[in-house]
């Protein structure tokens, strides 16, 4: 039986407990053994983290120690999957650049705030995560992110929609969902999911389901491989 750890907390406006329950239900429906924790102390046992198939952070803002980030990073580098959505993963710990490097991006704004109508465009990709899913419309926060250029983009949204200082630039297609690798581990992210009801939308829920399973499948594929020397940052991020 595959094992997943969901860790929730931080800003409660994103309904982390409800979102965690939704993810738990999806994974248990796929036959996973799921542990849910509401404390970052869940990241204290590095050896236990390496036994997992999947880690799902649902923790908006807040602070995390460098030691805990390093343990999660080491687990992912050794094949454990990492998956999450919205602020729960890519606005989790604004003060930690190693977390941002691992996850592939970081939130900076949502012009128009909640209830902004916008369209999600599925990318022309061979990824099974979005296979057969058509473009769809949502009315929720439209995330503007600073994104790692190494990610494989699975879906985008066009800016600008709402007014703001950004509209004086050219129109841009902002990544909404992506995958990347961190060592031997697979990383999946989707910026949708301001609250649990957004994640209940059929295309969003299906993308999240597929993304979590895709990330977790990397553990078996990494079996027998060596992760190498590991990432040590640029030293100034480790103080």
PDB file of N, CA, C and O in Angstrom, residues 79-112:
ATOM      1  N   UNK A  79      13.227  10.410  -4.250  1.00  0.00           N
ATOM      2  CA  UNK A  79      12.145   9.779  -4.977  1.00  0.00           C
ATOM      3  C   UNK A  79      10.749  10.000  -4.455  1.00  0.00           C
ATOM      4  O   UNK A  79       9.775   9.645  -5.118  1.00  0.00           O
ATOM      5  N   UNK A  80      10.606  10.563  -3.258  1.00  0.00           N
ATOM      6  CA  UNK A  80       9.274  10.816  -2.708  1.00  0.00           C
ATOM      7  C   UNK A  80       8.605  11.927  -3.513  1.00  0.00           C
ATOM      8  O   UNK A  80       9.221  12.958  -3.800  1.00  0.00           O
ATOM      9  N   UNK A  81       7.347  11.744  -3.875  1.00  0.00           N
ATOM     10  CA  UNK A  81       6.630  12.756  -4.633  1.00  0.00           C
ATOM     11  C   UNK A  81       6.213  13.929  -3.769  1.00  0.00           C
ATOM     12  O   UNK A  81       6.010  13.785  -2.552  1.00  0.00           O
ATOM     13  N   UNK A  82       6.074  15.097  -4.383  1.00  0.00           N
ATOM     14  CA  UNK A  82       5.604  16.305  -3.712  1.00  0.00           C
ATOM     15  C   UNK A  82       4.505  16.906  -4.577  1.00  0.00           C
ATOM     16  O   UNK A  82       4.704  17.140  -5.768  1.00  0.00           O
ATOM     17  N   UNK A  83       3.330  17.139  -3.994  1.00  0.00           N
ATOM     18  CA  UNK A  83       2.212  17.672  -4.774  1.00  0.00           C
ATOM     19  C   UNK A  83       1.390  18.612  -3.914  1.00  0.00           C
ATOM     20  O   UNK A  83       1.274  18.422  -2.702  1.00  0.00           O
ATOM     21  N   UNK A  84       0.816  19.642  -4.547  1.00  0.00           N
ATOM     22  CA  UNK A  84      -0.010  20.573  -3.794  1.00  0.00           C
ATOM     23  C   UNK A  84      -0.667  21.580  -4.695  1.00  0.00           C
ATOM     24  O   UNK A  84      -0.534  21.539  -5.929  1.00  0.00           O
ATOM     25  N   UNK A  85      -1.386  22.505  -4.067  1.00  0.00           N
ATOM     26  CA  UNK A  85      -2.142  23.478  -4.845  1.00  0.00           C
ATOM     27  C   UNK A  85      -2.122  24.847  -4.180  1.00  0.00           C
ATOM     28  O   UNK A  85      -1.841  24.986  -2.989  1.00  0.00           O
ATOM     29  N   UNK A  86      -2.438  25.852  -4.990  1.00  0.00           N
ATOM     30  CA  UNK A  86      -2.717  27.215  -4.554  1.00  0.00           C
ATOM     31  C   UNK A  86      -1.665  27.708  -3.544  1.00  0.00           C
ATOM     32  O   UNK A  86      -0.474  27.420  -3.695  1.00  0.00           O
ATOM     33  N   UNK A  87      -2.103  28.423  -2.510  1.00  0.00           N
ATOM     34  CA  UNK A  87      -1.167  28.923  -1.522  1.00  0.00           C
ATOM     35  C   UNK A  87      -0.642  27.858  -0.601  1.00  0.00           C
ATOM     36  O   UNK A  87       0.346  28.073   0.108  1.00  0.00           O
ATOM     37  N   UNK A  88      -1.284  26.682  -0.597  1.00  0.00           N
ATOM     38  CA  UNK A  88      -0.871  25.617   0.303  1.00  0.00           C
ATOM     39  C   UNK A  88       0.493  25.048   0.004  1.00  0.00           C
ATOM     40  O   UNK A  88       1.104  24.432   0.868  1.00  0.00           O
ATOM     41  N   UNK A  89       0.980  25.243  -1.239  1.00  0.00           N
ATOM     42  CA  UNK A  89       2.322  24.773  -1.567  1.00  0.00           C
ATOM     43  C   UNK A  89       3.217  25.885  -2.081  1.00  0.00           C
ATOM     44  O   UNK A  89       4.377  25.965  -1.706  1.00  0.00           O
ATOM     45  N   UNK A  90       2.694  26.773  -2.939  1.00  0.00           N
ATOM     46  CA  UNK A  90       3.535  27.810  -3.533  1.00  0.00           C
ATOM     47  C   UNK A  90       3.281  29.198  -2.972  1.00  0.00           C
ATOM     48  O   UNK A  90       3.620  30.206  -3.601  1.00  0.00           O
ATOM     49  N   UNK A  91       2.669  29.264  -1.806  1.00  0.00           N
ATOM     50  CA  UNK A  91       2.743  30.454  -0.953  1.00  0.00           C
ATOM     51  C   UNK A  91       2.864  29.975   0.485  1.00  0.00           C
ATOM     52  O   UNK A  91       2.305  30.552   1.401  1.00  0.00           O
ATOM     53  N   UNK A  92       3.589  28.879   0.644  1.00  0.00           N
ATOM     54  CA  UNK A  92       3.670  28.247   1.954  1.00  0.00           C
ATOM     55  C   UNK A  92       4.634  28.983   2.876  1.00  0.00           C
ATOM     56  O   UNK A  92       4.274  29.345   3.994  1.00  0.00           O
ATOM     57  N   UNK A  93       5.848  29.186   2.447  1.00  0.00           N
ATOM     58  CA  UNK A  93       6.876  29.747   3.330  1.00  0.00           C
ATOM     59  C   UNK A  93       7.655  30.806   2.548  1.00  0.00           C
ATOM     60  O   UNK A  93       8.657  30.505   1.905  1.00  0.00           O
ATOM     61  N   UNK A  94       7.158  32.023   2.606  1.00  0.00           N
ATOM     62  CA  UNK A  94       7.706  33.093   1.771  1.00  0.00           C
ATOM     63  C   UNK A  94       9.161  33.405   2.080  1.00  0.00           C
ATOM     64  O   UNK A  94       9.862  33.997   1.253  1.00  0.00           O
ATOM     65  N   UNK A  95       9.621  33.033   3.263  1.00  0.00           N
ATOM     66  CA  UNK A  95      10.985  33.386   3.653  1.00  0.00           C
ATOM     67  C   UNK A  95      11.995  32.324   3.252  1.00  0.00           C
ATOM     68  O   UNK A  95      13.183  32.472   3.546  1.00  0.00           O
ATOM     69  N   UNK A  96      11.565  31.255   2.588  1.00  0.00           N
ATOM     70  CA  UNK A  96      12.501  30.173   2.306  1.00  0.00           C
ATOM     71  C   UNK A  96      12.642  29.930   0.812  1.00  0.00           C
ATOM     72  O   UNK A  96      11.760  29.353   0.172  1.00  0.00           O
ATOM     73  N   UNK A  97      13.764  30.353   0.256  1.00  0.00           N
ATOM     74  CA  UNK A  97      13.969  30.228  -1.189  1.00  0.00           C
ATOM     75  C   UNK A  97      14.221  28.787  -1.606  1.00  0.00           C
ATOM     76  O   UNK A  97      13.943  28.407  -2.752  1.00  0.00           O
ATOM     77  N   UNK A  98      14.727  27.949  -0.715  1.00  0.00           N
ATOM     78  CA  UNK A  98      14.921  26.546  -1.065  1.00  0.00           C
ATOM     79  C   UNK A  98      13.587  25.855  -1.285  1.00  0.00           C
ATOM     80  O   UNK A  98      13.447  24.997  -2.164  1.00  0.00           O
ATOM     81  N   UNK A  99      12.593  26.204  -0.478  1.00  0.00           N
ATOM     82  CA  UNK A  99      11.243  25.670  -0.683  1.00  0.00           C
ATOM     83  C   UNK A  99      10.723  26.089  -2.053  1.00  0.00           C
ATOM     84  O   UNK A  99      10.158  25.280  -2.800  1.00  0.00           O
ATOM     85  N   UNK A 100      10.929  27.344  -2.408  1.00  0.00           N
ATOM     86  CA  UNK A 100      10.459  27.861  -3.689  1.00  0.00           C
ATOM     87  C   UNK A 100      11.182  27.195  -4.856  1.00  0.00           C
ATOM     88  O   UNK A 100      10.574  26.892  -5.892  1.00  0.00           O
ATOM     89  N   UNK A 101      12.479  26.947  -4.698  1.00  0.00           N
ATOM     90  CA  UNK A 101      13.256  26.285  -5.743  1.00  0.00           C
ATOM     91  C   UNK A 101      12.721  24.865  -5.956  1.00  0.00           C
ATOM     92  O   UNK A 101      12.558  24.413  -7.090  1.00  0.00           O
ATOM     93  N   UNK A 102      12.431  24.173  -4.868  1.00  0.00           N
ATOM     94  CA  UNK A 102      11.939  22.797  -4.949  1.00  0.00           C
ATOM     95  C   UNK A 102      10.552  22.723  -5.571  1.00  0.00           C
ATOM     96  O   UNK A 102      10.278  21.847  -6.410  1.00  0.00           O
ATOM     97  N   UNK A 103       9.654  23.634  -5.186  1.00  0.00           N
ATOM     98  CA  UNK A 103       8.271  23.551  -5.642  1.00  0.00           C
ATOM     99  C   UNK A 103       8.062  24.118  -7.043  1.00  0.00           C
ATOM    100  O   UNK A 103       7.079  23.788  -7.705  1.00  0.00           O
ATOM    101  N   UNK A 104       8.945  24.994  -7.491  1.00  0.00           N
ATOM    102  CA  UNK A 104       8.872  25.490  -8.865  1.00  0.00           C
ATOM    103  C   UNK A 104       8.297  26.870  -9.037  1.00  0.00           C
ATOM    104  O   UNK A 104       8.210  27.369 -10.158  1.00  0.00           O
ATOM    105  N   UNK A 105       7.872  27.516  -7.958  1.00  0.00           N
ATOM    106  CA  UNK A 105       7.329  28.860  -8.105  1.00  0.00           C
ATOM    107  C   UNK A 105       6.873  29.434  -6.792  1.00  0.00           C
ATOM    108  O   UNK A 105       6.840  28.739  -5.763  1.00  0.00           O
ATOM    109  N   UNK A 106       6.497  30.704  -6.831  1.00  0.00           N
ATOM    110  CA  UNK A 106       6.003  31.361  -5.629  1.00  0.00           C
ATOM    111  C   UNK A 106       4.986  32.432  -5.998  1.00  0.00           C
ATOM    112  O   UNK A 106       5.171  33.196  -6.942  1.00  0.00           O
ATOM    113  N   UNK A 107       3.880  32.468  -5.239  1.00  0.00           N
ATOM    114  CA  UNK A 107       2.825  33.453  -5.444  1.00  0.00           C
ATOM    115  C   UNK A 107       3.356  34.862  -5.180  1.00  0.00           C
ATOM    116  O   UNK A 107       4.127  35.089  -4.251  1.00  0.00           O
ATOM    117  N   UNK A 108       2.911  35.835  -6.004  1.00  0.00           N
ATOM    118  CA  UNK A 108       3.219  37.236  -5.727  1.00  0.00           C
ATOM    119  C   UNK A 108       1.970  38.119  -5.710  1.00  0.00           C
ATOM    120  O   UNK A 108       1.980  39.181  -5.095  1.00  0.00           O
ATOM    121  N   UNK A 109       0.873  37.707  -6.405  1.00  0.00           N
ATOM    122  CA  UNK A 109      -0.330  38.548  -6.432  1.00  0.00           C
ATOM    123  C   UNK A 109      -1.496  37.761  -7.004  1.00  0.00           C
ATOM    124  O   UNK A 109      -1.313  36.747  -7.681  1.00  0.00           O
ATOM    125  N   UNK A 110      -2.734  38.271  -6.734  1.00  0.00           N
ATOM    126  CA  UNK A 110      -3.924  37.773  -7.436  1.00  0.00           C
ATOM    127  C   UNK A 110      -4.794  38.985  -7.778  1.00  0.00           C
ATOM    128  O   UNK A 110      -5.777  39.270  -7.106  1.00  0.00           O
ATOM    129  N   UNK A 111      -4.437  39.712  -8.850  1.00  0.00           N
ATOM    130  CA  UNK A 111      -5.188  40.907  -9.245  1.00  0.00           C
ATOM    131  C   UNK A 111      -6.679  40.605  -9.417  1.00  0.00           C
ATOM    132  O   UNK A 111      -7.056  39.636 -10.066  1.00  0.00           O
ATOM    133  N   UNK A 112      -7.513  41.452  -8.826  1.00  0.00           N
ATOM    134  CA  UNK A 112      -8.946  41.230  -8.872  1.00  0.00           C
ATOM    135  C   UNK A 112      -9.466  40.440  -7.688  1.00  0.00           C
ATOM    136  O   UNK A 112     -10.670  40.379  -7.455  1.00  0.00           O
TER     137      UNK A 112
END
